[in-house]
Coordinates of C-alpha atoms and ligand atoms in Angstrom, one line a residue:
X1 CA 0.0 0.0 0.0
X2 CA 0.8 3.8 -0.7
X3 CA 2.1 5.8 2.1
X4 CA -1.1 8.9 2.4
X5 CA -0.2 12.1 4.0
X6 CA -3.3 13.5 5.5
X7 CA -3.7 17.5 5.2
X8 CA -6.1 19.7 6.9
X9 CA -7.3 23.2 7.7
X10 CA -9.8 24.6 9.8
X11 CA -12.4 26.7 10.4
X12 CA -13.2 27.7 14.0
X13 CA -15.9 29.3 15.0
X14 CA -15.7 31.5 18.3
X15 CA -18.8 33.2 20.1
X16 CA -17.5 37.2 21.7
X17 CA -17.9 37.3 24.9
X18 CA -20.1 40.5 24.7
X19 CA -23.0 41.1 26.6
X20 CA -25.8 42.6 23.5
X21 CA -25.7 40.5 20.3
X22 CA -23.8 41.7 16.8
X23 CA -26.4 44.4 15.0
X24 CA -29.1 45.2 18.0
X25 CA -29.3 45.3 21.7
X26 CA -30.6 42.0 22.8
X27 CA -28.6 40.1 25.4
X28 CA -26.4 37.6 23.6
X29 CA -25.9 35.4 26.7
X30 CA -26.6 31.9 26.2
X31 CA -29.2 29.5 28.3
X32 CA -32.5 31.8 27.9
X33 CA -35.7 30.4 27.4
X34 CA -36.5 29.7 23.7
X35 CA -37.1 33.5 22.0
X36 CA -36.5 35.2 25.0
X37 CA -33.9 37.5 23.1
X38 CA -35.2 38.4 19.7
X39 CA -36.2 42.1 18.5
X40 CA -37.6 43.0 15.2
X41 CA -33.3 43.3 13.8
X42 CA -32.3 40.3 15.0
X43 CA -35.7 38.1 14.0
X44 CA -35.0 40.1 10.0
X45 CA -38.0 41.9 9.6
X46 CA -38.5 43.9 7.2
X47 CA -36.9 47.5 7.3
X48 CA -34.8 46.8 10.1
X49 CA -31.4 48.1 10.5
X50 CA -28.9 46.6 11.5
X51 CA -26.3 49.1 13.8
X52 CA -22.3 47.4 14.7
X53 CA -21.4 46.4 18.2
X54 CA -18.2 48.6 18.8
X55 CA -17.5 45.7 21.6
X56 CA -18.0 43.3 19.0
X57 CA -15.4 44.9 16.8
X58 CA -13.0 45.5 19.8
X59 CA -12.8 41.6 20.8
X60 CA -12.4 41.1 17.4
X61 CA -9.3 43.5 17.5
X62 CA -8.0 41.6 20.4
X63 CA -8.5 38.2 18.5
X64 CA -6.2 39.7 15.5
X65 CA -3.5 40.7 18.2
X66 CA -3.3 37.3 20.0
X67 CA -3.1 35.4 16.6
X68 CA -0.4 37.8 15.5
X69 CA -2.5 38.9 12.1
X70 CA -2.4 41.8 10.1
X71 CA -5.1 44.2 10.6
X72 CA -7.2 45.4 8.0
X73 CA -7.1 49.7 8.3
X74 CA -10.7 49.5 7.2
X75 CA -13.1 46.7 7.7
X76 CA -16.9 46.1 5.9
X77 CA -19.6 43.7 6.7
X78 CA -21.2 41.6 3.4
X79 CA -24.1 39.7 3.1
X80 CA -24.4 35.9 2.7
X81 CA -27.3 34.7 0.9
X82 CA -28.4 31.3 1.5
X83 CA -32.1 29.8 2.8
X84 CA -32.5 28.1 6.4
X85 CA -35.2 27.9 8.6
X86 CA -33.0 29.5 11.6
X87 CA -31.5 32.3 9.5
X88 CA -34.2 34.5 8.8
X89 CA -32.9 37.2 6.8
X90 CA -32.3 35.0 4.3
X91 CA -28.7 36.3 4.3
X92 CA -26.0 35.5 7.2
X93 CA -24.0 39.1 8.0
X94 CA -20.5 38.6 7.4
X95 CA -16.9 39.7 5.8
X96 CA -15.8 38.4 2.7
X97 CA -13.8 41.5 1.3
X98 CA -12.4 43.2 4.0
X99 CA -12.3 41.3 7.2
X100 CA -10.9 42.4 10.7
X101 CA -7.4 40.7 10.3
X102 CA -5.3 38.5 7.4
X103 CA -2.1 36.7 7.6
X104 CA -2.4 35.5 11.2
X105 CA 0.0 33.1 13.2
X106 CA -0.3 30.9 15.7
X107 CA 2.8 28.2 17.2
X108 CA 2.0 25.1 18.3
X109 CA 3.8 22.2 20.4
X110 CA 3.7 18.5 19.9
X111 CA 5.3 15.6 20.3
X112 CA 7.1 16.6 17.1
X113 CA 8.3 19.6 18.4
X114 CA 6.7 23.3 17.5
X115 CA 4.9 24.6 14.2
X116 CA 3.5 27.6 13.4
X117 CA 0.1 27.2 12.1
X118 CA -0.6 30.4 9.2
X119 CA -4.1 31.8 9.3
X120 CA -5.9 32.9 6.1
X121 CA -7.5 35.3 8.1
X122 CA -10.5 36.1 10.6
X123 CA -13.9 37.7 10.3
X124 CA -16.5 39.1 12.3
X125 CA -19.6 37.6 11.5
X126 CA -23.2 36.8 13.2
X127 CA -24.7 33.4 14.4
X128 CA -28.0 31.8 13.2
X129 CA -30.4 30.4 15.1
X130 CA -31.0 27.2 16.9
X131 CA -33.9 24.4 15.2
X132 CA -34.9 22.2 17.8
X133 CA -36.5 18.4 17.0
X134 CA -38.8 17.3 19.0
X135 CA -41.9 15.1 18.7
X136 CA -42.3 15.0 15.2
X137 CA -41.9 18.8 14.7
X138 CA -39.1 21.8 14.2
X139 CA -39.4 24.7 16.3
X140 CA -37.1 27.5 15.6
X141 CA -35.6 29.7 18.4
X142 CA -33.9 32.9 17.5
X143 CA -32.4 33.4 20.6
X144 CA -28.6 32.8 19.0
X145 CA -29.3 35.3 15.7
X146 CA -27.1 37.5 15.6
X147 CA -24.7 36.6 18.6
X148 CA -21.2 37.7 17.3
X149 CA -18.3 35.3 16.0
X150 CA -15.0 35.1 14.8
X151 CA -14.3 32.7 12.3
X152 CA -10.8 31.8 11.9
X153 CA -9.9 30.3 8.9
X154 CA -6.0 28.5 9.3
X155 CA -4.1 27.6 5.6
X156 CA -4.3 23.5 5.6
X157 CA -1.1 23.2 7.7
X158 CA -2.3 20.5 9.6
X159 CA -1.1 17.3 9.2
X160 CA -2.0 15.5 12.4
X161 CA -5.0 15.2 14.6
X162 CA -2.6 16.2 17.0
X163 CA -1.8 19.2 15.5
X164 CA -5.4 20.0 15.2
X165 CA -6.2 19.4 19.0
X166 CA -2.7 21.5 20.1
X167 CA -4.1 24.3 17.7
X168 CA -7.3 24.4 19.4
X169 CA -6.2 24.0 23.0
X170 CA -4.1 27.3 22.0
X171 CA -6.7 29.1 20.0
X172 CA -8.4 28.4 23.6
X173 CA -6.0 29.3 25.8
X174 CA -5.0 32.6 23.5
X175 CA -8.5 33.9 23.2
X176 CA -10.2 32.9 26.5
X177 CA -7.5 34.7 28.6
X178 CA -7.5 37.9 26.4
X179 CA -11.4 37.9 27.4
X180 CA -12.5 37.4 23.6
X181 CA -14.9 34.1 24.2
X182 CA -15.4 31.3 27.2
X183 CA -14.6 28.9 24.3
X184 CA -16.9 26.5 25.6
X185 CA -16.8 23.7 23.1
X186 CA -20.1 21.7 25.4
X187 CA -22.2 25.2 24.9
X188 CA -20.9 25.6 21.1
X189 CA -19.1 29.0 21.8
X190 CA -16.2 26.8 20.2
X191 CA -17.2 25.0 17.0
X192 CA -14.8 24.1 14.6
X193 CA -14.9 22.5 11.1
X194 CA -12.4 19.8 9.8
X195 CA -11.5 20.5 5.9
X196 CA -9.4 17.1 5.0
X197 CA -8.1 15.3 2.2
X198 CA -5.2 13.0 1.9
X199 CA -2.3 12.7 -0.6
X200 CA 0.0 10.3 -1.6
X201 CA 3.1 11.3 0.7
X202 CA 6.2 13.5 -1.8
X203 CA 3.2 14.8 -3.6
X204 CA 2.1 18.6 -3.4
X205 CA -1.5 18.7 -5.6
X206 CA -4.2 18.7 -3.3
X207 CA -6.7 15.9 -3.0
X208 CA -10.0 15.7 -3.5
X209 CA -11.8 17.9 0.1
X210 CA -14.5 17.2 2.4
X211 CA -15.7 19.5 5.1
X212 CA -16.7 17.6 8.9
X213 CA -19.1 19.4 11.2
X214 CA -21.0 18.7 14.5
X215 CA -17.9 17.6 16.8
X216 CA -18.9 19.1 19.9
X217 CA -15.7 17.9 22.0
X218 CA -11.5 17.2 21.5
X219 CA -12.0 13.5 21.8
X220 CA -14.6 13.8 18.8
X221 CA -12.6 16.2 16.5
X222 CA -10.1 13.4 16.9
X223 CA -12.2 10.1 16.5
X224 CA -13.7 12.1 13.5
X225 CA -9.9 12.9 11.7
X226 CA -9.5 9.3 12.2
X227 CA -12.1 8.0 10.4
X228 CA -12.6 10.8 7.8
X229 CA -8.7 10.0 6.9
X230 CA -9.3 6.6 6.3
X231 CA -12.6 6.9 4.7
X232 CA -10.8 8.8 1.8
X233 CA -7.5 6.5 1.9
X234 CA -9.7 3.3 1.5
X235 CA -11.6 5.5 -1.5
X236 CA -8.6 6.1 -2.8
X237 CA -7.1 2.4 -2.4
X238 CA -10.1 0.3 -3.7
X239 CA -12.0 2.5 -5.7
X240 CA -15.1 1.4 -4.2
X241 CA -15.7 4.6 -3.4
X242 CA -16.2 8.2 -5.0
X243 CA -14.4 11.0 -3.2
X244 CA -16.4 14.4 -3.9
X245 CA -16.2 17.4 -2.4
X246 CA -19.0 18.0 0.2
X247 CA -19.7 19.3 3.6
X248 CA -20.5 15.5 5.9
X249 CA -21.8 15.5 9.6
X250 CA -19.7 13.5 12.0
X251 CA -21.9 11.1 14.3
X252 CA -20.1 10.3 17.7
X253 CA -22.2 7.8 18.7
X254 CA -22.2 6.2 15.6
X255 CA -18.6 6.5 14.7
X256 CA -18.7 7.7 10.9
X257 CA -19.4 11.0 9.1
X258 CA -22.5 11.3 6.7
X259 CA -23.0 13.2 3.2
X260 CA -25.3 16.4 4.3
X261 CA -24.9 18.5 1.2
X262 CA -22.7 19.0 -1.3
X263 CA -20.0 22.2 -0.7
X264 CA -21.0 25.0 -2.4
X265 CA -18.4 27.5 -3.4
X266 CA -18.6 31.1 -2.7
X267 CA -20.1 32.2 -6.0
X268 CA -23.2 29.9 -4.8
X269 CA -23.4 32.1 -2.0
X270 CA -24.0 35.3 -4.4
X271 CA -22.0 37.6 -1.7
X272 CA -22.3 41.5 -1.4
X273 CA -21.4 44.3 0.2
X274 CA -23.8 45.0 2.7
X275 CA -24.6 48.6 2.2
X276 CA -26.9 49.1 5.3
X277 CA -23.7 49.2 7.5
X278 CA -21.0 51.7 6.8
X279 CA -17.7 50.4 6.7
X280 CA -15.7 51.0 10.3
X281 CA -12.3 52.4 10.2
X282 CA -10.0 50.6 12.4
X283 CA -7.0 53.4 13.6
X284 CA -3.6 52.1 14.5
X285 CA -4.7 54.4 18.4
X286 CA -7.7 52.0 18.7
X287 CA -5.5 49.1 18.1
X288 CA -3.2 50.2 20.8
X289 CA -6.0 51.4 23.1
X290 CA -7.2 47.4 23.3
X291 CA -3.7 46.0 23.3
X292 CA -3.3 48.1 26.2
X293 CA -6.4 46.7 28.1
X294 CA -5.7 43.2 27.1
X295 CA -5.4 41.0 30.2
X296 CA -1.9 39.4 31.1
X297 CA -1.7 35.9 28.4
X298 CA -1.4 32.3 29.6
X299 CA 2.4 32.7 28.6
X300 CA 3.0 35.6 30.8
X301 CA 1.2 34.1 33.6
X302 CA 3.1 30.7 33.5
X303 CA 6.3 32.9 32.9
X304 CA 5.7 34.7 36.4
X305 CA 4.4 31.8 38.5
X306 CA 7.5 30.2 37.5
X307 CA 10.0 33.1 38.1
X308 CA 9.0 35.1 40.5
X309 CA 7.0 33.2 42.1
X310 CA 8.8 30.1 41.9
X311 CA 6.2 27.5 41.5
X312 CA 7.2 24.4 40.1
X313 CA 6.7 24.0 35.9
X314 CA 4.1 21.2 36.2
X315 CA 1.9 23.0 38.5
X316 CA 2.0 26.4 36.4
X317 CA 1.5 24.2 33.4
X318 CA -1.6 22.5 35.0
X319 CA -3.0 26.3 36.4
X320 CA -2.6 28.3 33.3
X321 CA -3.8 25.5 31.0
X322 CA -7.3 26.8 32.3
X323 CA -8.6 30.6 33.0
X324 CA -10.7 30.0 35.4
X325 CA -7.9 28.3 37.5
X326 CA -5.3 31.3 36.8
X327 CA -8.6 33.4 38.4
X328 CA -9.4 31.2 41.6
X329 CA -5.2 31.5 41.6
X330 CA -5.4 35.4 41.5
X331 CA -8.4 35.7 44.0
X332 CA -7.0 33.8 46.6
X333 CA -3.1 35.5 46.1
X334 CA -5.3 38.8 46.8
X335 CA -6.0 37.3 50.2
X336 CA -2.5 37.2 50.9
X337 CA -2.6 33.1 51.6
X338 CA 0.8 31.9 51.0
X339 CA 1.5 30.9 47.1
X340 CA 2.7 26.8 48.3
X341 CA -0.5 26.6 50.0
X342 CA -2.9 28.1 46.6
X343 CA -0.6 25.9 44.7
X344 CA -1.8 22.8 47.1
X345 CA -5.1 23.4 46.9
X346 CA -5.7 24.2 43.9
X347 CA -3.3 21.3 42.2
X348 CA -4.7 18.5 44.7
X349 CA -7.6 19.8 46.5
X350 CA -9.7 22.0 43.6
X351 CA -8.7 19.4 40.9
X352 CA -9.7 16.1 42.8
X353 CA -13.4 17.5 43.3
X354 CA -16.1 15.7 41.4
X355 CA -17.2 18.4 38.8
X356 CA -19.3 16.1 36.7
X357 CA -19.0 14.3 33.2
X358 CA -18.2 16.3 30.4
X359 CA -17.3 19.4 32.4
X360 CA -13.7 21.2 32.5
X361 CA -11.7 23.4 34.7
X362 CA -13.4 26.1 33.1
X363 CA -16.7 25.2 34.6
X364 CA -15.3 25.5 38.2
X365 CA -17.9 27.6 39.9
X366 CA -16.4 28.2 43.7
X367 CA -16.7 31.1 45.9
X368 CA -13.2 32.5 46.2
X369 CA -13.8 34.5 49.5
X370 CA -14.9 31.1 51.3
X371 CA -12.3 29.1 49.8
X372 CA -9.6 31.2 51.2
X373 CA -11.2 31.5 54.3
X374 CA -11.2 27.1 54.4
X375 CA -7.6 27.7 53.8
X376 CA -6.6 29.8 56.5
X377 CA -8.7 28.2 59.0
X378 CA -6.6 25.0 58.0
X379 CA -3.3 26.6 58.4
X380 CA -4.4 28.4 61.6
X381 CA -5.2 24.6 62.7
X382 CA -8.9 25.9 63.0
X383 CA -9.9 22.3 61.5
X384 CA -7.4 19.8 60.0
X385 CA -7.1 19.0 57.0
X386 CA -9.7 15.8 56.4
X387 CA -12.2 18.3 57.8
X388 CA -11.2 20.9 55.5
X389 CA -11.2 18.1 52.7
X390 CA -14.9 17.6 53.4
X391 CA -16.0 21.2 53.9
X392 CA -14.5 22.3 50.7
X393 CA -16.7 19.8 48.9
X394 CA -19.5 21.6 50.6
X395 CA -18.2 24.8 49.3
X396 CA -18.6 23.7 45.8
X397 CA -21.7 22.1 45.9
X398 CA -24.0 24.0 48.6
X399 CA -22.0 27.4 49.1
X400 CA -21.8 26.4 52.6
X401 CA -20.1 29.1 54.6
X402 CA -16.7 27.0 56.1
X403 CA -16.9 29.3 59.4
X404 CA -20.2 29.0 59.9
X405 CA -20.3 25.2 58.9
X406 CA -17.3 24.3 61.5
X407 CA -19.1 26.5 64.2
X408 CA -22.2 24.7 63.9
X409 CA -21.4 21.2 63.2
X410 CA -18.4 21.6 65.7
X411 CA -15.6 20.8 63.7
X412 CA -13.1 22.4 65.6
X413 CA -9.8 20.8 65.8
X414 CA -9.2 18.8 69.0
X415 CA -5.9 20.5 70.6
X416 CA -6.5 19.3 74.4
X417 CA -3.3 16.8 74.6
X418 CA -5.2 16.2 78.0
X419 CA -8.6 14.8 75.7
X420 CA -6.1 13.4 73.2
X421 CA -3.4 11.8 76.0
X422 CA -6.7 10.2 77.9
X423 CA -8.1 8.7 74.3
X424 CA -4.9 7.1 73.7
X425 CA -4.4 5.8 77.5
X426 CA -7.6 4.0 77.3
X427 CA -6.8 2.4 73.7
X428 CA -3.3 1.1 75.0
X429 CA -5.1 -0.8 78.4
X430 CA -7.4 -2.4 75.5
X431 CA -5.2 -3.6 73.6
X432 CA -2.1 -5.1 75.1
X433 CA -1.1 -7.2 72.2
X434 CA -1.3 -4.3 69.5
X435 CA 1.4 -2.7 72.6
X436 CA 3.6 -5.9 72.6
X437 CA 3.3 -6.1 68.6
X438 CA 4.7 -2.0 68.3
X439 CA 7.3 -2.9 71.3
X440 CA 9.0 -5.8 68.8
X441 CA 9.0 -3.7 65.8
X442 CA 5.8 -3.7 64.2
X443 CA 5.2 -0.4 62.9
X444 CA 1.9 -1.1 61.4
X445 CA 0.6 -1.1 64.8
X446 CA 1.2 2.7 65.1
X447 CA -0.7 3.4 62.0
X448 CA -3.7 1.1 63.7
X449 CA -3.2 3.5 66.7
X450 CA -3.0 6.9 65.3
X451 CA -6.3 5.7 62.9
X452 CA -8.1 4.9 66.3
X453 CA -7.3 8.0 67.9
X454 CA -8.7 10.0 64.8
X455 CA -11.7 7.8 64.9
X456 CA -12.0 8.2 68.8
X457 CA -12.0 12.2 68.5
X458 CA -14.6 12.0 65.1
X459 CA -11.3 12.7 62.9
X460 CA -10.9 16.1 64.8
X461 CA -7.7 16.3 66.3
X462 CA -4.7 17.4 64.9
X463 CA -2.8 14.3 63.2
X464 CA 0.8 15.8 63.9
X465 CA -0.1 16.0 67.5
X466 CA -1.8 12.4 67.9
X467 CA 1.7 10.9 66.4
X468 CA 3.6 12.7 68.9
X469 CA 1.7 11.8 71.6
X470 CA 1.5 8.1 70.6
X471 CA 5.0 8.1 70.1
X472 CA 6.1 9.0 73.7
X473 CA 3.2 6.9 75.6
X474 CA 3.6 3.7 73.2
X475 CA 7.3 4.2 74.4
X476 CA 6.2 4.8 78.2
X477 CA 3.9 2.1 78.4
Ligands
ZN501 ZN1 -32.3 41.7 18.6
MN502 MN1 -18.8 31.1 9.3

């Protein structure tokens, strides 16, 4: 058989993280009840006019920066003609001839080594709507029309599923911590398309391109490259098979991507400029006024956690892989908790609670305030540890207050020696043999102690303490 080299670009689709949507001033925030969000502009009726969110264009600005691209000095919006039920213009608002930003770059790392990934360019353009199958029936809900995007469009560099997922993960990590989208791949504020064909390997002439939509996770992009890959290698190998160029849905539960339509090219989509917004003129002072705001990068946090404040490269690498860990690590440095101890809990503690299938760092919903104050009662020996252990999942799931919660439930650490001294001397008159066993060397038996001492005091008292005490009266007795 042929060696096949697989090549593949992509098109990623990113919601802003602005509050109104792209042309009016509904609220573009996502989880309302169907239709709650739709005006006469963003439903497309008749005479309306559509009016550019300067936020929109701004996040859009700091998208360009982040992915290094060239800035276009004046950008236009163009219409996109094509029928769906959930696009009821008619026409999708977007940028074909001038869009925010060409010639973008982005470096990736893999097992390989790194790559820079070259980006066609990226444009501002507005969502459709949402159909929804249920019972027989389509019901349309406009509540995502007009929510602004990016689209960024990469060259087909790719030549690896693991490239692709590397290039997400730092599309990801680039825009979420400039503040330009959650990128929430489970809520679709991250969609991306898979354009793949494969080639014999020495050769340069493209082959023969289909376009995979509908993976809603990295694990599916990948299972989907997979198969796509060797869908068009058997094709090619057999013949049983006719490759043509069309736009297939991937099917995670079945495994395999299905024909939806054949790919239109953009003369099918009869573009033109649309003349109802005036073209926005992006000045090099704007440019600089959001570079300025931009929020410090995943790079620039990982570079001080691991300078000056010399935390160790695997944790900075697990902290600044997600946002809302760098902001749980921010919140409780602002309490002035010692940085080994936010390390701790958030590397071991934070990460080990159960956050539920499908979910990610990012999801992490904790209040800060009563997280650092669980940590400093723990270092002020307020409550130990396995307490503080149990509270915190309390925290996460109920909001519980930790002082309030230890007052009430008494929690308290157990610091009388005299309590702690009076457990032990009963356990060592119980068991003699467990005594005789520790005086010939068993040191089990001093684990089987110290875990009876925590049991005796409800797993209160202060395991440092316990040991020391068992230490000296297993030697006295
Ligand atoms: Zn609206
Ligand atoms: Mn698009």
């Amino acid at each position: 058989m042929k060696e096949y080299e697989i090549v593949m670009g992509l098109e990623v689709h990113v919601e802003l993280a602005t509050n109104s949507k792209l042309f009016c001033s509904c609220s573009a925030k996502f989880g309302a009840d169907a239709n709650e969000h739709v005006c006469p502009a963003c439903a497309g009726m008749p005479g309306m006019l559509p009016i550019a969110n300067k936020r929109a264009v701004e996040l859009g600005i700091a998208a360009s920066i982040v992915t290094n691209s060239e800035i276009t000095p004046v950008i236009s919006f163009d219409k996109k003609n094509y029928f769906y039920p959930d696009l009821s213009c008619g026409y999708q608002i977007t940028q074909l001839y001038a869009p925010i930003c060409r010639n973008g770059r982005v470096e990736i790392e893999t097992s390989k080594g790194k790559k820079d990934i070259t980006l066609k360019q990226i444009h501002i353009e507005e969502d459709a709507g949402k159909l929804v199958h249920s019972h027989g029936v389509s019901l349309v809900d406009y509540n995502r029309c007009s929510v602004p995007l990016v689209e960024i469009v990469s060259n087909p560099d790719f030549r690896s599923a693991e490239e692709v997922l590397a290039y997400l993960e730092k599309l990801r990590a680039l825009l979420s911590f400039a503040g330009v989208s959650d990128c929430k791949m489970q809520e679709g504020s991250m969609r991306c398309d898979v354009n793949l064909s494969v080639r014999e390997k020495g050769t340069t002439a493209f082959g023969v391109r289909t376009e995979m939509k509908n993976m809603n996770s990295f694990s599916a992009i990948e299972r989907a490259i997979e198969y796509e890959a060797q869908r068009h290698i058997d094709a090619l190998e057999t013949g049983c098979e006719e490759l043509v160029q069309e736009t297939r849905r991937w099917d995670d539960n079945a495994g395999k991507s299905f024909s939806m339509r054949n790919k239109e090219n953009a003369t099918d989509y009869r573009y033109f400029p649309d003349c109802d917004i005036m073209p926005i003129v992006v000045t090099d002072e704007w440019i600089e006024k959001v570079r300025a705001t931009l929020p410090e990068s995943a790079h620039d946090k990982y570079a001080r956690m691991t300078g000056e404040l010399s935390i160790s490269e695997v944790d900075a690498k697990i902290i600044t892989k997600s946002k809302r860990l760098c902001d749980i690590f921010d919140a409780l440095m602002a309490h002035g908790l010692p940085v080994k101890d936010v390390v701790t809990w958030i590397v071991t503690e934070l990460l080990s609670l159960d956050i539920g299938e499908n979910k990610s760092y990012d999801d992490i919903e904790i209040d800060c305030d009563k997280l650092a104050s669980l940590i400093s009662m723990t270092n002020k020996k307020v409550i130990n540890r396995t307490v503080a252990k149990k509270i915190l999942a309390l925290v996460y799931t109920d909001n519980v207050d930790p002082e309030t919660y230890v007052k009430e439930n008494n929690l308290g650490m157990v610091s009388d020696t005299g309590a702690i001294e009076a457990i032990i001397a009963q356990l060592i008159a119980e068991n003699p043999n467990s005594v005789k066993e520790y005086k010939e060397g068993n040191a089990k038996v001093f684990t089987f102690f110290v875990g009876k001492t925590m049991k005796q005091t409800a797993g209160k008292a202060d395991p440092t303490v316990v040991r020391e005490i068992l230490a000296r009266m297993l030697d006295e007795a």
